[in-house]
Structures are given as C-alpha cells and as structure tokens.
mmCIF file of C-alpha atoms in Angstrom:
data_model
loop_
_atom_site.group_PDB
_atom_site.id
_atom_site.type_symbol
_atom_site.label_atom_id
_atom_site.label_comp_id
_atom_site.label_asym_id
_atom_site.label_seq_id
_atom_site.Cartn_x
_atom_site.Cartn_y
_atom_site.Cartn_z
ATOM 1 C CA MET A 1 79.442 -70.433 104.921
ATOM 2 C CA SER A 2 81.046 -69.298 101.200
ATOM 3 C CA HIS A 3 80.371 -65.825 100.531
ATOM 4 C CA LYS A 4 82.530 -66.142 96.910
ATOM 5 C CA ASP A 5 78.926 -65.750 94.790
ATOM 6 C CA ILE A 6 80.212 -63.068 92.828
ATOM 7 C CA ILE A 7 80.425 -63.058 89.027
ATOM 8 C CA TRP A 8 82.495 -60.339 87.964
ATOM 9 C CA LEU A 9 81.342 -58.324 83.863
ATOM 10 C CA ALA A 10 84.923 -56.655 84.095
ATOM 11 C CA SER A 11 86.023 -54.063 81.598
ATOM 12 C CA TYR A 12 86.860 -50.596 80.713
ATOM 13 C CA PRO A 13 84.604 -49.060 79.335
ATOM 14 C CA LYS A 14 82.827 -49.345 75.743
ATOM 15 C CA SER A 15 83.879 -51.922 75.441
ATOM 16 C CA GLY A 16 81.204 -54.491 74.802
ATOM 17 C CA ASN A 17 79.856 -55.867 79.044
ATOM 18 C CA THR A 18 76.134 -54.119 78.062
ATOM 19 C CA TRP A 19 76.228 -56.468 75.314
ATOM 20 C CA LEU A 20 77.067 -59.187 77.662
ATOM 21 C CA ARG A 21 74.295 -58.121 80.471
ATOM 22 C CA LEU A 22 72.096 -58.252 77.422
ATOM 23 C CA PHE A 23 73.057 -62.022 76.014
ATOM 24 C CA PHE A 24 73.032 -63.472 80.042
ATOM 25 C CA GLU A 25 69.842 -61.616 80.244
ATOM 26 C CA GLN A 26 68.360 -63.658 77.152
ATOM 27 C CA TYR A 27 70.013 -66.897 77.017
ATOM 28 C CA LEU A 28 69.066 -67.756 80.862
ATOM 29 C CA MET A 29 65.443 -66.505 80.926
ATOM 30 C CA GLU A 30 64.233 -66.490 76.823
ATOM 31 C CA LYS A 31 63.845 -62.213 76.669
ATOM 32 C CA PHE A 32 64.583 -58.867 78.197
ATOM 33 C CA ASP A 33 63.809 -56.027 79.303
ATOM 34 C CA LEU A 34 66.017 -53.394 77.645
ATOM 35 C CA ASN A 35 65.875 -51.126 80.615
ATOM 36 C CA LYS A 36 65.025 -53.870 83.696
ATOM 37 C CA LEU A 37 67.665 -56.479 83.624
ATOM 38 C CA LEU A 38 67.443 -59.539 86.448
ATOM 39 C CA MET A 39 69.791 -61.721 85.910
ATOM 40 C CA SER A 40 72.244 -59.016 85.870
ATOM 41 C CA VAL A 41 72.977 -55.211 88.771
ATOM 42 C CA GLY A 42 75.872 -53.144 88.262
ATOM 43 C CA ASP A 43 78.683 -52.744 91.486
ATOM 44 C CA ASP A 44 77.641 -48.737 91.603
ATOM 45 C CA VAL A 45 74.166 -47.866 93.265
ATOM 46 C CA SER A 46 74.573 -46.077 95.797
ATOM 47 C CA THR A 47 71.464 -47.195 97.491
ATOM 48 C CA ARG A 48 73.904 -50.030 98.401
ATOM 49 C CA TYR A 49 76.634 -47.618 100.023
ATOM 50 C CA GLY A 50 74.832 -45.834 102.727
ATOM 51 C CA VAL A 51 76.651 -44.920 105.659
ATOM 52 C CA GLY A 52 73.531 -45.099 108.291
ATOM 53 C CA ASP A 53 73.279 -42.135 108.881
ATOM 54 C CA GLY A 54 71.244 -40.712 105.880
ATOM 55 C CA SER A 55 73.820 -39.158 103.971
ATOM 56 C CA ASP A 56 74.218 -38.940 99.889
ATOM 57 C CA PRO A 57 76.544 -41.464 99.350
ATOM 58 C CA ARG A 58 77.453 -40.797 95.958
ATOM 59 C CA LYS A 59 78.766 -36.499 97.615
ATOM 60 C CA LEU A 60 81.363 -38.170 99.742
ATOM 61 C CA PRO A 61 85.261 -38.020 97.585
ATOM 62 C CA ILE A 62 86.312 -41.161 95.763
ATOM 63 C CA GLU A 63 88.402 -41.354 98.777
ATOM 64 C CA LEU A 64 85.714 -42.151 101.365
ATOM 65 C CA GLN A 65 83.473 -43.529 99.014
ATOM 66 C CA HIS A 66 85.661 -46.710 98.135
ATOM 67 C CA LEU A 67 85.719 -47.001 102.592
ATOM 68 C CA THR A 68 81.529 -48.259 102.764
ATOM 69 C CA ARG A 69 82.325 -49.899 99.307
ATOM 70 C CA PRO A 70 83.864 -53.748 101.484
ATOM 71 C CA MET A 71 80.047 -53.729 102.815
ATOM 72 C CA ALA A 72 78.016 -52.584 100.472
ATOM 73 C CA LEU A 73 79.170 -55.631 98.147
ATOM 74 C CA LEU A 74 78.077 -57.363 101.246
ATOM 75 C CA ARG A 75 74.663 -56.280 100.898
ATOM 76 C CA LEU A 76 75.094 -57.249 98.034
ATOM 77 C CA VAL A 77 76.021 -61.089 98.081
ATOM 78 C CA LYS A 78 73.679 -61.867 101.599
ATOM 79 C CA ALA A 79 70.492 -59.688 99.548
ATOM 80 C CA PHE A 80 71.756 -62.223 96.513
ATOM 81 C CA LYS A 81 71.854 -65.348 99.451
ATOM 82 C CA GLY A 82 68.440 -64.841 101.325
ATOM 83 C CA ASN A 83 65.783 -64.450 97.322
ATOM 84 C CA LYS A 84 67.646 -65.067 94.647
ATOM 85 C CA PRO A 85 65.595 -64.383 91.294
ATOM 86 C CA VAL A 86 66.341 -68.252 89.913
ATOM 87 C CA ALA A 87 67.255 -70.981 91.911
ATOM 88 C CA GLY A 88 71.074 -72.101 90.127
ATOM 89 C CA LEU A 89 72.084 -69.311 88.971
ATOM 90 C CA PRO A 90 74.826 -67.243 89.392
ATOM 91 C CA LEU A 91 75.328 -63.173 90.975
ATOM 92 C CA PHE A 92 76.389 -61.714 87.720
ATOM 93 C CA VAL A 93 77.789 -58.100 88.883
ATOM 94 C CA LYS A 94 78.810 -56.066 86.068
ATOM 95 C CA THR A 95 81.819 -53.424 86.967
ATOM 96 C CA HIS A 96 84.304 -50.808 85.039
ATOM 97 C CA ASN A 97 86.793 -50.888 88.257
ATOM 98 C CA ALA A 98 90.234 -51.567 87.940
ATOM 99 C CA ASN A 99 91.235 -54.106 89.967
ATOM 100 C CA ILE A 100 93.563 -52.357 92.244
ATOM 101 C CA VAL A 101 93.510 -51.742 95.735
ATOM 102 C CA THR A 102 92.904 -48.197 96.012
ATOM 103 C CA ASN A 103 92.806 -46.513 98.846
ATOM 104 C CA GLY A 104 93.844 -48.880 101.217
ATOM 105 C CA VAL A 105 90.373 -51.041 99.682
ATOM 106 C CA THR A 106 90.565 -53.835 97.397
ATOM 107 C CA LEU A 107 87.989 -52.834 95.272
ATOM 108 C CA LEU A 108 87.137 -56.262 94.265
ATOM 109 C CA PRO A 109 87.345 -58.489 97.024
ATOM 110 C CA GLU A 110 88.570 -62.346 96.219
ATOM 111 C CA GLN A 111 86.757 -62.649 99.719
ATOM 112 C CA LEU A 112 83.061 -62.201 97.767
ATOM 113 C CA THR A 113 85.214 -63.598 93.826
ATOM 114 C CA HIS A 114 83.300 -66.361 92.060
ATOM 115 C CA ALA A 115 84.787 -65.996 88.771
ATOM 116 C CA THR A 116 85.980 -63.032 86.924
ATOM 117 C CA ILE A 117 84.824 -62.703 82.913
ATOM 118 C CA HIS A 118 87.386 -59.623 81.774
ATOM 119 C CA ILE A 119 85.888 -58.351 78.199
ATOM 120 C CA VAL A 120 88.922 -56.344 76.642
ATOM 121 C CA ARG A 121 89.000 -54.378 73.356
ATOM 122 C CA ASP A 122 90.847 -52.774 71.128
ATOM 123 C CA PRO A 123 92.060 -49.226 72.094
ATOM 124 C CA ARG A 124 91.354 -46.989 69.134
ATOM 125 C CA ASP A 125 88.002 -48.279 68.753
ATOM 126 C CA ILE A 126 87.667 -47.427 72.799
ATOM 127 C CA ALA A 127 88.489 -44.010 71.999
ATOM 128 C CA VAL A 128 86.332 -43.414 68.719
ATOM 129 C CA SER A 129 82.842 -44.881 71.443
ATOM 130 C CA PHE A 130 84.216 -43.252 74.390
ATOM 131 C CA SER A 131 84.038 -40.326 72.874
ATOM 132 C CA LYS A 132 80.562 -39.985 71.455
ATOM 133 C CA HIS A 133 79.531 -41.732 75.235
ATOM 134 C CA LEU A 134 81.491 -38.560 77.383
ATOM 135 C CA GLY A 135 80.352 -36.123 74.631
ATOM 136 C CA VAL A 136 84.312 -34.559 74.204
ATOM 137 C CA ASP A 137 86.354 -34.659 71.050
ATOM 138 C CA ILE A 138 89.233 -37.553 71.277
ATOM 139 C CA ASP A 139 92.124 -36.260 71.874
ATOM 140 C CA LYS A 140 91.003 -35.511 74.977
ATOM 141 C CA THR A 141 88.974 -39.462 75.147
ATOM 142 C CA ILE A 142 92.988 -40.418 74.669
ATOM 143 C CA GLY A 143 94.133 -38.066 77.232
ATOM 144 C CA TYR A 144 90.203 -39.151 79.688
ATOM 145 C CA MET A 145 92.307 -43.406 78.918
ATOM 146 C CA GLU A 146 96.173 -42.684 79.674
ATOM 147 C CA ASP A 147 95.232 -40.511 83.240
ATOM 148 C CA LYS A 148 96.151 -43.667 85.622
ATOM 149 C CA TYR A 149 94.209 -42.039 88.385
ATOM 150 C CA ARG A 150 90.770 -40.906 86.316
ATOM 151 C CA VAL A 151 87.152 -41.422 87.776
ATOM 152 C CA LEU A 152 84.275 -42.227 85.501
ATOM 153 C CA ASN A 153 81.495 -39.649 87.464
ATOM 154 C CA ALA A 154 78.719 -41.073 86.671
ATOM 155 C CA LYS A 155 77.063 -38.896 87.978
ATOM 156 C CA GLN A 156 77.623 -36.405 85.152
ATOM 157 C CA ILE A 157 75.608 -39.773 83.336
ATOM 158 C CA ASN A 158 73.085 -41.612 85.869
ATOM 159 C CA ALA A 159 71.779 -39.323 89.183
ATOM 160 C CA LEU A 160 71.723 -43.208 90.640
ATOM 161 C CA LYS A 161 75.399 -44.197 90.377
ATOM 162 C CA MET A 162 78.420 -44.014 92.081
ATOM 163 C CA ASP A 163 82.104 -42.797 90.795
ATOM 164 C CA ASP A 164 84.041 -45.206 88.524
ATOM 165 C CA PHE A 165 88.460 -45.824 89.257
ATOM 166 C CA ILE A 166 88.676 -46.896 86.260
ATOM 167 C CA SER A 167 92.528 -45.955 85.994
ATOM 168 C CA SER A 168 94.304 -45.548 82.940
ATOM 169 C CA TRP A 169 93.351 -48.262 79.691
ATOM 170 C CA ARG A 170 96.636 -50.028 79.982
ATOM 171 C CA LEU A 171 96.399 -50.117 84.060
ATOM 172 C CA HIS A 172 93.361 -51.468 83.863
ATOM 173 C CA THR A 173 92.751 -53.985 81.305
ATOM 174 C CA LYS A 174 97.113 -55.406 83.124
ATOM 175 C CA SER A 175 95.196 -55.286 85.964
ATOM 176 C CA PHE A 176 93.350 -57.944 85.063
ATOM 177 C CA ILE A 177 95.272 -59.847 82.886
ATOM 178 C CA GLU A 178 98.434 -59.780 85.326
ATOM 179 C CA GLY A 179 97.266 -59.652 88.290
ATOM 180 C CA ASP A 180 96.333 -62.283 91.110
ATOM 181 C CA LEU A 181 92.146 -62.240 91.444
ATOM 182 C CA ILE A 182 90.796 -65.663 91.370
ATOM 183 C CA ASN A 183 89.537 -67.730 88.250
ATOM 184 C CA THR A 184 89.266 -64.559 86.192
ATOM 185 C CA ARG A 185 89.623 -65.060 82.159
ATOM 186 C CA THR A 186 89.783 -62.111 79.307
ATOM 187 C CA PHE A 187 87.914 -62.523 76.011
ATOM 188 C CA ARG A 188 88.280 -59.923 72.929
ATOM 189 C CA TYR A 189 84.882 -58.084 72.187
ATOM 190 C CA GLU A 190 86.852 -58.276 68.666
ATOM 191 C CA ASP A 191 85.873 -62.832 68.781
ATOM 192 C CA MET A 192 82.666 -62.067 70.519
ATOM 193 C CA ILE A 193 81.616 -60.438 67.393
ATOM 194 C CA ASP A 194 83.863 -62.052 64.575
ATOM 195 C CA ASN A 195 83.914 -65.771 66.170
ATOM 196 C CA PRO A 196 80.279 -65.085 68.597
ATOM 197 C CA VAL A 197 78.533 -68.499 69.368
ATOM 198 C CA ASP A 198 82.599 -70.524 70.445
ATOM 199 C CA THR A 199 82.755 -67.245 71.999
ATOM 200 C CA PHE A 200 79.786 -66.680 74.499
ATOM 201 C CA SER A 201 79.302 -70.347 75.501
ATOM 202 C CA SER A 202 83.671 -70.238 76.152
ATOM 203 C CA ILE A 203 81.875 -68.006 78.209
ATOM 204 C CA LEU A 204 78.931 -69.507 79.850
ATOM 205 C CA THR A 205 81.413 -72.189 80.844
ATOM 206 C CA HIS A 206 83.475 -69.737 82.688
ATOM 207 C CA ALA A 207 80.835 -69.131 83.878
ATOM 208 C CA GLY A 208 79.877 -72.405 85.592
ATOM 209 C CA ILE A 209 77.131 -72.763 82.721
ATOM 210 C CA GLU A 210 76.369 -76.044 80.158
ATOM 211 C CA PRO A 211 76.576 -74.124 77.028
ATOM 212 C CA ASP A 212 73.872 -75.490 74.416
ATOM 213 C CA ARG A 213 74.149 -74.196 71.056
ATOM 214 C CA VAL A 214 71.000 -73.448 69.354
ATOM 215 C CA ARG A 215 70.253 -71.411 72.452
ATOM 216 C CA VAL A 216 73.154 -70.088 72.242
ATOM 217 C CA ILE A 217 72.736 -68.947 68.259
ATOM 218 C CA ALA A 218 69.131 -67.715 69.436
ATOM 219 C CA ALA A 219 69.810 -65.874 72.156
ATOM 220 C CA LEU A 220 72.661 -64.204 69.871
ATOM 221 C CA GLU A 221 70.425 -63.539 66.981
ATOM 222 C CA ALA A 222 68.023 -62.093 69.837
ATOM 223 C CA VAL A 223 70.177 -59.420 71.380
ATOM 224 C CA ALA A 224 72.688 -58.766 66.989
ATOM 225 C CA LEU A 225 72.959 -54.930 67.765
ATOM 226 C CA GLN A 226 71.078 -53.377 65.357
ATOM 227 C CA LYS A 227 68.224 -54.871 66.930
ATOM 228 C CA LEU A 228 69.286 -53.193 70.757
ATOM 229 C CA ARG A 229 69.501 -50.409 68.524
ATOM 230 C CA ALA A 230 65.734 -50.788 66.953
ATOM 231 C CA ARG A 231 64.662 -50.727 70.848
ATOM 232 C CA GLU A 232 66.878 -48.412 72.118
ATOM 233 C CA GLU A 233 65.182 -46.159 69.217
ATOM 234 C CA LYS A 234 61.955 -47.041 70.777
ATOM 235 C CA ASP A 235 61.805 -47.710 73.336
ATOM 236 C CA GLY A 236 65.042 -45.691 75.167
ATOM 237 C CA PHE A 237 68.024 -46.971 77.285
ATOM 238 C CA ILE A 238 68.694 -45.730 80.810
ATOM 239 C CA GLU A 239 72.132 -46.342 80.302
ATOM 240 C CA ALA A 240 72.823 -43.872 78.050
ATOM 241 C CA SER A 241 74.630 -40.548 78.884
ATOM 242 C CA HIS A 242 72.444 -37.537 77.718
ATOM 243 C CA LYS A 243 75.904 -36.266 75.837
ATOM 244 C CA ASN A 244 75.833 -39.231 73.151
ATOM 245 C CA LYS A 245 73.861 -37.546 69.904
ATOM 246 C CA SER A 246 73.946 -41.799 68.759
ATOM 247 C CA SER A 247 72.627 -44.287 70.103
ATOM 248 C CA PHE A 248 74.219 -45.807 73.027
ATOM 249 C CA PHE A 249 75.032 -48.852 71.267
ATOM 250 C CA GLY A 250 76.973 -49.299 67.509
ATOM 251 C CA ALA A 251 77.636 -51.351 65.148
ATOM 252 C CA GLY A 252 79.792 -53.515 65.685
ATOM 253 C CA GLY A 253 83.525 -54.086 64.721
ATOM 254 C CA SER A 254 86.193 -51.776 64.058
ATOM 255 C CA THR A 255 86.296 -48.256 63.176
ATOM 256 C CA TRP A 256 89.228 -46.303 63.718
ATOM 257 C CA ARG A 257 90.982 -46.281 60.792
ATOM 258 C CA ASP A 258 88.707 -44.608 59.451
ATOM 259 C CA VAL A 259 88.140 -41.928 62.484
ATOM 260 C CA LEU A 260 91.229 -41.737 64.302
ATOM 261 C CA THR A 261 94.260 -39.354 62.971
ATOM 262 C CA LEU A 262 97.408 -41.206 62.485
ATOM 263 C CA PRO A 263 99.085 -39.257 65.743
ATOM 264 C CA GLN A 264 96.310 -40.010 67.336
ATOM 265 C CA SER A 265 96.092 -43.755 66.747
ATOM 266 C CA ARG A 266 100.561 -44.255 68.001
ATOM 267 C CA ARG A 267 99.738 -41.902 70.296
ATOM 268 C CA ILE A 268 97.090 -44.758 71.602
ATOM 269 C CA VAL A 269 99.613 -46.739 70.379
ATOM 270 C CA ARG A 270 102.798 -45.895 72.559
ATOM 271 C CA MET A 271 100.367 -45.873 75.786
ATOM 272 C CA ALA A 272 99.493 -49.569 76.064
ATOM 273 C CA ASP A 273 102.104 -51.134 73.130
ATOM 274 C CA ASP A 274 102.680 -54.719 75.904
ATOM 275 C CA VAL A 275 99.678 -54.874 76.137
ATOM 276 C CA MET A 276 98.247 -54.630 73.350
ATOM 277 C CA ARG A 277 100.725 -56.961 72.094
ATOM 278 C CA LYS A 278 99.589 -59.214 74.124
ATOM 279 C CA LEU A 279 96.307 -59.057 73.882
ATOM 280 C CA ASN A 280 96.924 -59.246 69.601
ATOM 281 C CA TYR A 281 95.713 -55.672 68.591
ATOM 282 C CA ILE A 282 99.505 -54.690 67.131
ATOM 283 C CA GLU A 283 101.926 -57.264 65.806
ATOM 284 C CA ARG A 284 104.646 -58.757 68.671
ATOM 285 C CA LYS A 285 108.407 -57.961 68.642
ATOM 286 C CA VAL A 286 110.944 -60.036 67.100
ATOM 287 C CA ALA A 287 113.260 -61.113 70.038
#
C-alpha cells in the first residue's frame, strides 16, 4: 500500500502559506473557520511527536526532535487514510521546514510525498512582515534570514508547536526550487496577488483538483486579505504572534521600498542574489 499521500504546502514564514490554506478551505468546503481549519494540517503539531514514555517532545533539543519526525508524519498519513474528512480529497500539510536532510533525517520524506506546492515571496517584503511577526527590528530579522542554521522556535508563538528548521531564506528557497523532492512546483506570492484567478487555478491543478473558475473567483473573494483582517479583529487568530502588535494578515502587495533603508535592501540582495535573479525579483545578469 502506498503512503504517498502528503501534498506539502511549503514556504518560508510570511510568504502567503496561511492565505493559501484558507483559500483551499473556502474552495473545497465553501466556508471556513479562521481558527479551526479542516482541509489542511501543520507538520509541527506536537502531539504527533510522542516518543512513548510520556515525555514532552517539545523539550527535546532540535536534533532529537528530528529523530521523532518520520514516525510523526507516518502517524499523520495513517490517521488520514483511516479517517478522511472528505472522501477523495488530498492530505494538505503545511510546513515551514526546509527541504533538506539535517541531523541525519529527511524533513520532507519522499516515501510520504505525493506533491509539493512551494510558495515563494520577495525576501525584502518577508523582512518587513517577519520583523513585525517576531517583534524584532528589521536588521535583526535580516540576520535571522541569513542564518543557515536558523530554527523557528514555535513555542514562543504557540505552545503546542514543535520547532521548524527553516535555515536561511536563500537555502530554504533553493532546497525547493533546486531540490529533488518529487512533483514540486514553485508559485510566487506576487503572482497570487497580481494574477490571482490564474495562479490559484494552477495551484489547484498541481494539487490534482480540476479548477472551476467561478468557484475560484468566489473563494478568492471570501479570503480577500481585507476580509481576513476584519475577521481576525473580530475573532482573533490562533496563529498570530503575541509579539506582533498589528494584524497577522497584511494588506498584500509590496511595501519594502517604503520601509527598508538602502543598506538593508542591499544586504538582502547580497544574501540571495542568485536566487532572487532566478525568481525575477531582480534583473537577471546579461552574459
């Protein structure tokens, strides 16, 4: 029996991953509860990572957390096979982990992978949004984005989460656009904003779902960012950081030109020049 059921919804933090999850929720269910998603799950829910002795896996160092990951993901797939919420729908799993082998463990195992939807965003805009989410200044945030050993300590944001090994923005992004994980396709957040109907339709197709244009338009209207901000203000949002004084959901679009200093934007380009050119975030060099 094949266990290749996972469709990864993969991204570096603050790249549009949550927006995509809400779109799937609305498109497939025609409604959604902002704080109780049914059509996708996270790969960092700590209850799956138990080691059998009653200890709290979140208290393990990251290298030991990683040892528990393959079995946690297998438990997730087996539970999905035994109790599908809606027959015929895929298992969407959100991840911020890089597509790498670390501490001897493959973080996104091919044995459990059906496909990967990778969302990427201009790292200059990520720096602005991630800074607010973390509650630190932009220079410190850029330092995080440069760090190839960076771990996102989820416990500081949500007490029920395991840590995510996100690495640097450059290596995280390269791990998907140049990695060997099967059936991976990268979509730019900017295209999701500027050409939403076609881009989200292509995402559905890659997930094995035939897109209905009318339903795509209706779902996009329901998850418009201004509506999500209004719902967050009314009901709160479980994934929001207590360190962020503004809304989890931004206004969309690009703001880095108005926020970053010239040295800050140049620092990000130096960090990831090759990848940014490949993704058309800066002009390609002419040979």
